Coordinates of C-alpha atoms in Angstrom, one line a residue:
M142 CA -0.1 0.2 -0.2
E143 CA 2.9 2.2 0.9
V144 CA 4.5 1.4 -2.5
E145 CA 1.0 2.4 -4.2
G146 CA 0.6 5.6 -2.7
A147 CA 4.0 7.1 -3.2
G148 CA 3.6 6.0 -7.1
A149 CA 0.7 7.7 -7.1
G150 CA 1.9 11.0 -5.2
A151 CA 5.2 10.8 -7.8
A152 CA 2.4 10.9 -10.7
L153 CA 0.5 13.7 -9.4
W154 CA 3.5 15.9 -9.0
Q155 CA 5.2 14.9 -12.1
G156 CA 1.9 15.5 -14.1
A157 CA 1.5 19.1 -11.8
V158 CA 5.1 19.9 -13.3
L159 CA 4.2 19.3 -16.7
G160 CA 0.8 20.5 -17.6
G161 CA 2.4 23.7 -15.4
I162 CA 5.0 23.6 -17.9
L163 CA 2.0 22.8 -20.9
F164 CA -0.2 25.5 -19.6
W165 CA 2.5 28.2 -19.8
V166 CA 3.3 27.3 -22.9
V167 CA 0.2 27.7 -24.3
F168 CA -0.4 31.0 -22.0
S169 CA 2.5 32.6 -22.8
S170 CA 2.1 32.3 -26.7
Y171 CA -1.6 33.7 -26.7
I172 CA -0.6 36.7 -24.4
N173 CA 2.8 37.3 -27.0
L174 CA 4.9 37.0 -23.5
T175 CA 7.8 37.6 -25.4
R176 CA 7.6 40.4 -27.9
K177 CA 5.8 42.1 -24.7
L178 CA 9.2 41.6 -22.7
R179 CA 11.2 42.6 -25.4
S180 CA 9.7 45.8 -26.2
F181 CA 10.3 46.5 -22.6
L182 CA 13.7 45.2 -21.9
Q183 CA 15.7 45.8 -25.0
P184 CA 15.8 49.6 -25.7
S185 CA 16.8 50.0 -22.0
V186 CA 19.8 47.4 -22.3
T187 CA 20.8 48.3 -25.8
H188 CA 21.1 51.7 -24.5
L189 CA 23.6 50.4 -22.0
V190 CA 25.3 48.4 -24.3
D191 CA 26.0 51.1 -26.5
T192 CA 26.7 53.7 -23.7
G193 CA 29.2 50.9 -22.6
T194 CA 31.4 51.2 -26.0
P195 CA 34.0 53.7 -24.5
I196 CA 34.6 51.5 -21.3
I197 CA 35.7 48.5 -23.7
L198 CA 37.4 50.6 -25.8
Q199 CA 39.6 51.8 -22.9
I200 CA 40.5 48.1 -21.6
Q201 CA 41.4 47.1 -25.4
G202 CA 43.6 50.0 -25.1
Y203 CA 46.2 47.9 -23.2
R204 CA 45.7 44.4 -25.5
A205 CA 49.0 42.5 -26.1
G206 CA 49.5 39.2 -27.2
L207 CA 50.0 37.8 -24.3
L208 CA 46.5 39.4 -22.6
D209 CA 45.1 38.1 -25.4
A210 CA 46.3 34.9 -25.1
L211 CA 45.6 34.9 -21.4
F212 CA 41.9 35.8 -22.1
S213 CA 41.5 33.7 -25.0
G214 CA 42.1 30.5 -23.7
L215 CA 40.3 31.2 -20.1
S216 CA 37.2 31.2 -22.5
C217 CA 37.6 27.4 -24.0
V218 CA 38.7 26.4 -20.3
V219 CA 34.9 27.6 -19.2
S220 CA 33.5 26.9 -22.6
V221 CA 30.3 24.4 -23.7
P222 CA 32.7 22.5 -25.7
F223 CA 35.2 22.0 -22.3
Y224 CA 32.3 21.2 -19.7
T225 CA 31.4 18.1 -22.2
A226 CA 34.6 17.1 -22.6
F227 CA 35.6 17.1 -19.3
L228 CA 32.3 16.1 -17.7
P229 CA 32.7 12.4 -18.5
L230 CA 36.1 12.6 -17.7
L231 CA 34.8 13.3 -14.0
F232 CA 31.8 10.6 -14.0
W233 CA 35.1 8.1 -15.0
S234 CA 36.9 9.2 -12.2
G235 CA 34.5 7.8 -9.6
H236 CA 32.8 11.0 -8.6
G237 CA 29.5 10.6 -10.1
K238 CA 27.5 12.5 -7.6
L239 CA 29.4 15.4 -8.5
A240 CA 29.6 14.6 -12.1
R241 CA 26.2 14.2 -12.8
Q242 CA 24.9 17.6 -10.4
M243 CA 27.3 19.6 -12.2
T244 CA 25.7 18.4 -15.8
L245 CA 22.0 19.1 -14.7
L246 CA 23.5 22.8 -13.5
M247 CA 24.8 23.0 -16.4
A248 CA 21.8 22.5 -18.5
F249 CA 19.7 24.3 -16.3
C250 CA 22.2 27.3 -16.6
D251 CA 22.6 27.2 -20.5
Y252 CA 18.5 27.0 -20.7
I253 CA 18.1 29.8 -18.6
G254 CA 21.4 31.7 -19.7
N255 CA 20.3 31.3 -23.8
C256 CA 15.9 32.1 -23.0
I257 CA 17.2 35.1 -21.4
K258 CA 19.3 36.2 -24.5
D259 CA 16.6 35.3 -26.9
V260 CA 13.8 37.0 -24.8
V261 CA 16.1 40.1 -24.6
S262 CA 18.2 40.1 -28.2
A263 CA 20.0 42.8 -27.0
P264 CA 23.5 42.9 -29.3
R265 CA 27.3 42.6 -28.7
P266 CA 29.6 45.5 -28.8
A267 CA 29.5 47.0 -31.9
S268 CA 31.6 45.9 -33.5
P269 CA 33.6 48.5 -35.0
P270 CA 34.9 50.5 -32.7
V271 CA 35.5 47.8 -30.7
Y272 CA 37.5 44.6 -31.6
R273 CA 36.1 41.4 -31.6
I274 CA 39.2 38.6 -30.5
T275 CA 37.7 34.9 -31.5
A276 CA 40.2 32.3 -32.1
T277 CA 38.1 29.7 -31.8
K278 CA 35.4 28.2 -34.2
D279 CA 33.4 28.4 -30.9
E280 CA 33.8 31.8 -30.2
E281 CA 32.6 32.5 -33.5
E282 CA 29.2 30.9 -33.1
N283 CA 29.0 32.5 -29.4
A284 CA 29.5 35.8 -31.7
L285 CA 26.3 35.0 -33.0
E286 CA 24.1 34.9 -30.5
Y287 CA 22.9 37.6 -28.2
G288 CA 24.8 39.5 -25.7
L289 CA 23.0 39.5 -22.5
P290 CA 23.7 37.8 -20.0
S291 CA 27.6 36.6 -20.6
S292 CA 27.1 33.2 -20.5
H293 CA 30.9 32.3 -20.0
T294 CA 30.2 34.8 -16.3
L295 CA 26.7 32.7 -15.9
N296 CA 28.6 29.6 -15.9
T297 CA 31.9 30.4 -14.3
V298 CA 30.0 31.4 -11.3
C299 CA 27.6 28.3 -11.1
L300 CA 29.4 25.0 -11.9
S301 CA 32.8 26.9 -9.7
G302 CA 31.1 28.0 -7.4
Y303 CA 29.2 24.1 -7.3
L304 CA 32.7 22.4 -7.2
L305 CA 34.4 24.6 -4.9
H306 CA 31.7 24.1 -2.7
Y307 CA 31.9 20.4 -3.2
V308 CA 35.7 20.6 -2.3
L309 CA 35.2 22.6 0.7
T310 CA 32.7 20.4 2.0
H311 CA 34.6 17.6 1.7
P312 CA 35.8 15.2 5.0
Q313 CA 39.0 15.6 4.4
I314 CA 39.4 19.2 3.8
Q315 CA 38.7 21.5 6.2
G316 CA 40.2 24.8 7.8
A317 CA 38.8 27.9 7.5
Y318 CA 42.7 29.0 5.8
I319 CA 41.7 26.8 3.1
N320 CA 37.8 28.2 2.8
Y321 CA 39.6 31.5 2.6
L322 CA 42.1 30.3 0.1
G323 CA 39.1 28.5 -2.1
V324 CA 36.8 31.4 -2.1
S325 CA 39.4 33.8 -3.3
L326 CA 41.0 31.8 -6.0
G327 CA 36.9 31.3 -7.1
C328 CA 36.3 35.2 -7.0
L329 CA 39.6 35.8 -8.5
F330 CA 38.6 33.2 -11.2
V331 CA 35.3 34.7 -12.0
A332 CA 36.5 38.0 -11.9
L333 CA 39.2 37.2 -15.1
I334 CA 36.5 35.6 -17.0
G335 CA 33.8 38.3 -17.1
L336 CA 37.3 40.6 -17.5
G337 CA 37.9 38.8 -20.6
R338 CA 35.0 38.5 -22.3
I339 CA 34.9 42.3 -21.7
Y340 CA 38.5 42.6 -23.0
L341 CA 38.2 40.2 -26.2
G342 CA 34.8 42.6 -27.2
M343 CA 32.5 39.7 -26.9
H344 CA 30.5 41.8 -24.0
S345 CA 29.6 44.8 -22.4
V346 CA 29.6 45.6 -18.6
V347 CA 26.2 45.2 -18.2
D348 CA 25.9 41.5 -19.7
V349 CA 28.9 40.3 -17.2
L350 CA 27.0 42.0 -14.7
A351 CA 23.5 40.5 -15.6
G352 CA 25.3 36.8 -15.7
L353 CA 27.3 37.1 -12.5
L354 CA 23.8 38.5 -11.1
I355 CA 22.3 35.8 -12.4
G356 CA 24.7 33.1 -11.2
L357 CA 24.9 34.4 -7.7
V358 CA 20.5 33.4 -8.0
I359 CA 20.8 30.0 -9.4
L360 CA 23.7 29.1 -7.7
P361 CA 22.2 29.2 -3.8
F362 CA 18.8 28.0 -5.4
W363 CA 21.0 24.7 -6.8
L364 CA 22.9 23.9 -4.0
T365 CA 19.0 24.1 -2.0
V366 CA 17.7 21.8 -4.3
D367 CA 20.6 19.7 -5.4
G368 CA 20.2 16.9 -2.5
Y369 CA 16.4 15.9 -3.7
I370 CA 17.3 16.1 -8.1
D371 CA 20.2 13.7 -7.1
S372 CA 17.2 11.6 -5.1
F373 CA 15.1 11.0 -7.7
V374 CA 17.5 10.8 -10.4
I375 CA 18.8 7.8 -8.6
S376 CA 15.5 6.0 -7.0
G377 CA 13.0 7.9 -8.1
Q378 CA 9.7 6.8 -9.8
N379 CA 8.6 6.9 -13.8
V380 CA 12.4 9.1 -14.0
T381 CA 13.1 8.6 -17.8
S382 CA 9.5 9.0 -18.9
F383 CA 9.4 11.8 -17.0
W384 CA 12.4 13.7 -17.9
A385 CA 12.2 12.8 -21.7
A386 CA 8.6 14.6 -21.5
L387 CA 10.4 17.1 -19.6
S388 CA 13.0 17.2 -22.4
F389 CA 10.1 17.3 -24.6
L390 CA 8.4 20.5 -23.4
L391 CA 11.0 22.5 -22.8
L392 CA 12.3 22.6 -26.4
F393 CA 8.6 24.0 -27.1
A394 CA 8.8 26.1 -24.2
Y395 CA 12.2 28.4 -25.3
P396 CA 11.6 31.5 -26.4
T397 CA 11.7 32.7 -30.3
P398 CA 14.6 35.1 -30.7
E399 CA 14.4 38.5 -32.7
L400 CA 16.1 36.7 -35.3
P401 CA 17.8 33.3 -35.4
T402 CA 20.6 32.5 -33.6
P403 CA 22.8 29.3 -32.6
S404 CA 20.9 29.5 -28.8
F405 CA 18.5 27.2 -29.5
E406 CA 20.5 25.0 -30.8
F407 CA 23.4 24.8 -27.5
H408 CA 20.0 24.3 -25.4
T409 CA 19.1 21.8 -27.5
A410 CA 22.0 19.7 -27.4
F411 CA 22.5 19.9 -23.7
N412 CA 18.8 19.3 -23.0
G413 CA 19.8 16.0 -24.9
V414 CA 22.4 15.1 -22.7
A415 CA 20.5 15.6 -19.5
L416 CA 18.2 13.0 -20.7
G417 CA 21.0 10.5 -21.5
I418 CA 23.0 11.2 -18.3
V419 CA 19.2 11.1 -16.7
S420 CA 18.1 7.6 -17.8
G421 CA 21.1 6.3 -18.3
V422 CA 22.6 6.7 -14.2
Q423 CA 18.6 5.5 -13.2
Q424 CA 19.5 2.4 -15.2
T425 CA 23.0 1.5 -13.9
Y426 CA 23.5 3.6 -10.5
H427 CA 23.6 0.5 -8.3
L428 CA 26.2 -1.0 -10.5
F429 CA 28.3 2.3 -11.7
H430 CA 27.8 5.3 -10.3
H431 CA 26.7 4.7 -6.6
D432 CA 29.1 6.0 -3.4
S433 CA 31.4 3.0 -2.4
V434 CA 32.8 3.1 -6.7
P435 CA 36.4 3.4 -6.3
H436 CA 37.8 6.7 -6.5
L437 CA 40.4 8.1 -8.8
F438 CA 44.0 8.1 -7.0
S439 CA 42.8 5.2 -4.7
S440 CA 43.9 1.5 -4.7
E441 CA 40.8 0.6 -6.8
L442 CA 41.7 3.1 -9.9
T443 CA 45.1 3.9 -10.1
I444 CA 46.3 6.5 -12.6
P445 CA 47.3 4.4 -15.2
A446 CA 43.9 2.3 -15.0
Y447 CA 42.2 5.7 -15.1
V448 CA 44.5 6.6 -18.7
G449 CA 43.2 3.2 -20.1
R450 CA 39.6 4.2 -19.3
V451 CA 40.2 7.6 -21.3
L452 CA 41.3 5.7 -24.0
L453 CA 38.8 3.6 -24.3
G454 CA 35.9 6.0 -23.4
I455 CA 36.2 8.8 -25.7
P456 CA 36.7 7.1 -28.8
T457 CA 33.7 4.8 -28.1
I458 CA 30.8 7.9 -26.9
L459 CA 32.4 10.0 -30.3
I460 CA 31.2 6.9 -31.9
V461 CA 28.0 6.4 -30.0
K462 CA 27.7 10.3 -30.8
F463 CA 28.2 9.9 -34.9
C464 CA 26.1 6.5 -35.1
S465 CA 23.1 8.4 -32.8
K466 CA 23.5 11.0 -35.5
A467 CA 23.1 8.7 -38.1
L468 CA 20.7 6.6 -36.7
A469 CA 18.7 9.7 -36.1
K470 CA 19.2 11.1 -39.6
W471 CA 17.6 7.7 -41.0
T472 CA 14.8 7.1 -38.4
L473 CA 13.2 10.3 -37.8
P474 CA 11.6 10.9 -41.5
V475 CA 10.9 7.7 -42.0
V476 CA 9.1 8.1 -38.8
A477 CA 7.4 11.4 -40.0
N478 CA 6.7 10.6 -43.3
T479 CA 4.6 7.3 -41.9
L480 CA 2.9 9.4 -39.6
G481 CA 1.7 11.9 -42.1
I482 CA 3.6 14.8 -41.1
P483 CA 5.8 16.7 -43.2
I484 CA 9.3 17.8 -42.6
K485 CA 11.7 20.4 -43.1
S486 CA 15.5 20.4 -42.5
T487 CA 18.1 23.3 -42.4
S488 CA 21.1 21.3 -42.2
Y489 CA 21.7 17.8 -41.8
I490 CA 19.5 16.6 -44.6
P491 CA 20.2 18.6 -47.6
T492 CA 17.2 16.6 -49.8
L493 CA 14.9 18.0 -47.1
N494 CA 15.5 21.8 -46.9
G495 CA 13.5 22.5 -50.4
S496 CA 10.4 24.0 -51.2
T497 CA 8.6 23.3 -47.7
A498 CA 10.9 24.7 -45.5
G499 CA 10.5 28.2 -48.1
K500 CA 6.4 27.7 -48.0
T501 CA 6.1 28.1 -44.7
S502 CA 9.2 30.7 -43.4
D503 CA 6.7 33.7 -43.1
K504 CA 4.1 31.9 -41.4
L505 CA 6.9 30.7 -38.7
K506 CA 8.5 33.7 -38.5
G507 CA 7.5 35.8 -35.1
G508 CA 5.6 32.3 -33.6
G509 CA 6.9 30.5 -30.8
Y510 CA 9.0 27.1 -31.0
L511 CA 5.9 25.9 -30.1
Q512 CA 4.7 26.4 -33.9
K513 CA 8.2 26.2 -35.4
L514 CA 9.0 22.9 -34.0
F515 CA 5.8 21.0 -34.8
S516 CA 3.3 23.7 -37.5
H517 CA 0.7 21.8 -39.1
K518 CA 3.1 22.5 -41.9
A519 CA 6.4 21.1 -41.6
F520 CA 8.4 19.8 -38.7
D521 CA 12.2 21.1 -38.2
V522 CA 13.6 17.5 -38.1
D523 CA 17.3 18.6 -37.2
T524 CA 16.0 20.0 -33.5
G525 CA 15.0 16.2 -32.9
I526 CA 18.4 14.9 -34.6
R527 CA 20.9 16.8 -32.4
F528 CA 18.8 16.1 -29.5
L529 CA 18.8 12.1 -30.1
Q530 CA 22.1 12.8 -30.8
Y531 CA 23.5 13.8 -27.3
A532 CA 21.3 11.9 -25.4
G533 CA 23.0 8.9 -27.2
L534 CA 26.3 10.3 -26.7
A535 CA 25.3 11.0 -23.0
W536 CA 24.1 7.8 -22.4
S537 CA 27.2 6.1 -23.4
V538 CA 29.2 8.2 -20.8
V539 CA 27.2 6.7 -17.7
D540 CA 26.3 3.6 -19.4
L541 CA 28.0 1.7 -21.9
V542 CA 31.3 2.7 -21.8
P543 CA 30.8 2.0 -17.5
S544 CA 30.0 -1.4 -18.6
L545 CA 32.9 -1.7 -20.8
F546 CA 35.1 -0.9 -18.0
S547 CA 33.5 -3.6 -16.3
Y548 CA 34.4 -5.9 -18.5
M549 CA 38.1 -4.9 -19.1
S550 CA 38.4 -4.7 -15.5
L551 CA 39.1 -0.5 -15.6

């Protein structure tokens, strides 16, 4: 009876959450909330960006090759691709709870930050007169997004803060001096990242301040709820089905920017990563991710064994990513055609990038992603392909690859 009661309670709150998000999607679309917020916020933010240009030019007056390399390198260290590569290594090091919480926190920050970017649709600093330094392809893509808030600053505050909290609350790391040193280094790191975004011409001061303030709101919130989220992921009911439905609704709830940007694609990828991690951990927690698994530097997981894990794991997840994309590119059009759903593709399937997209572009312009993703005219199959590709990659990190480790005695 208690199990049945718990199951009914779980179904009730899960239904309420999903129903609430669905209501929000319909209600906000009905009252055209995104456009109203944009018309209220965009002029003042744009004015602050324009008036902040002299500050950027003053900072860039100290430009030097060494500073270019320093701030470009720091930006790469806190970029989404870096975290995408770093998090699997963290999972395989035995720190499963930290890895899954940082993954979900990253997905949450990415969603909140990109939603605000596309709602406000505020420009980045004008270039020229500002000189924009984009040392990598990732930075070039970031430059295509809107400016406020600075995602690098927001992510650094949240992820560095969460990692610092994890380290300083570790039983073997205690002491006021250590706490003071850790917090000081964390603040210095955040300050360097924020200054670097301005120095590189990627953000104005108001963008960095907004990222800092939003991060300082999200971090304590996450530290409050992370235990509940982790308990649900590892031992909850209907975990995979609920998270799949949540991920699907979050795609629809995403606001439409004034002009297309890569922000929605970034969110779609990390939304898929979150689903893959949650579904994989939920299935294999007691095998590979419980608190008693060997940690790096212990006698059970030596450095040579960990290097072996990395050498086996990285190629495996890259192969899974490629196969997931290929499988999704083949199956989604077949399923859509079977169900009679017209589809289009902006990049992944060139043969679908034709007249259907052109006929619907005018109708979908200005609508929400609810209309863009699934209208009675055309479904953008690229969204589903990207989502499934990264979900497959993340699942392999926490399920397939640890199974290989076990088989290879790593």
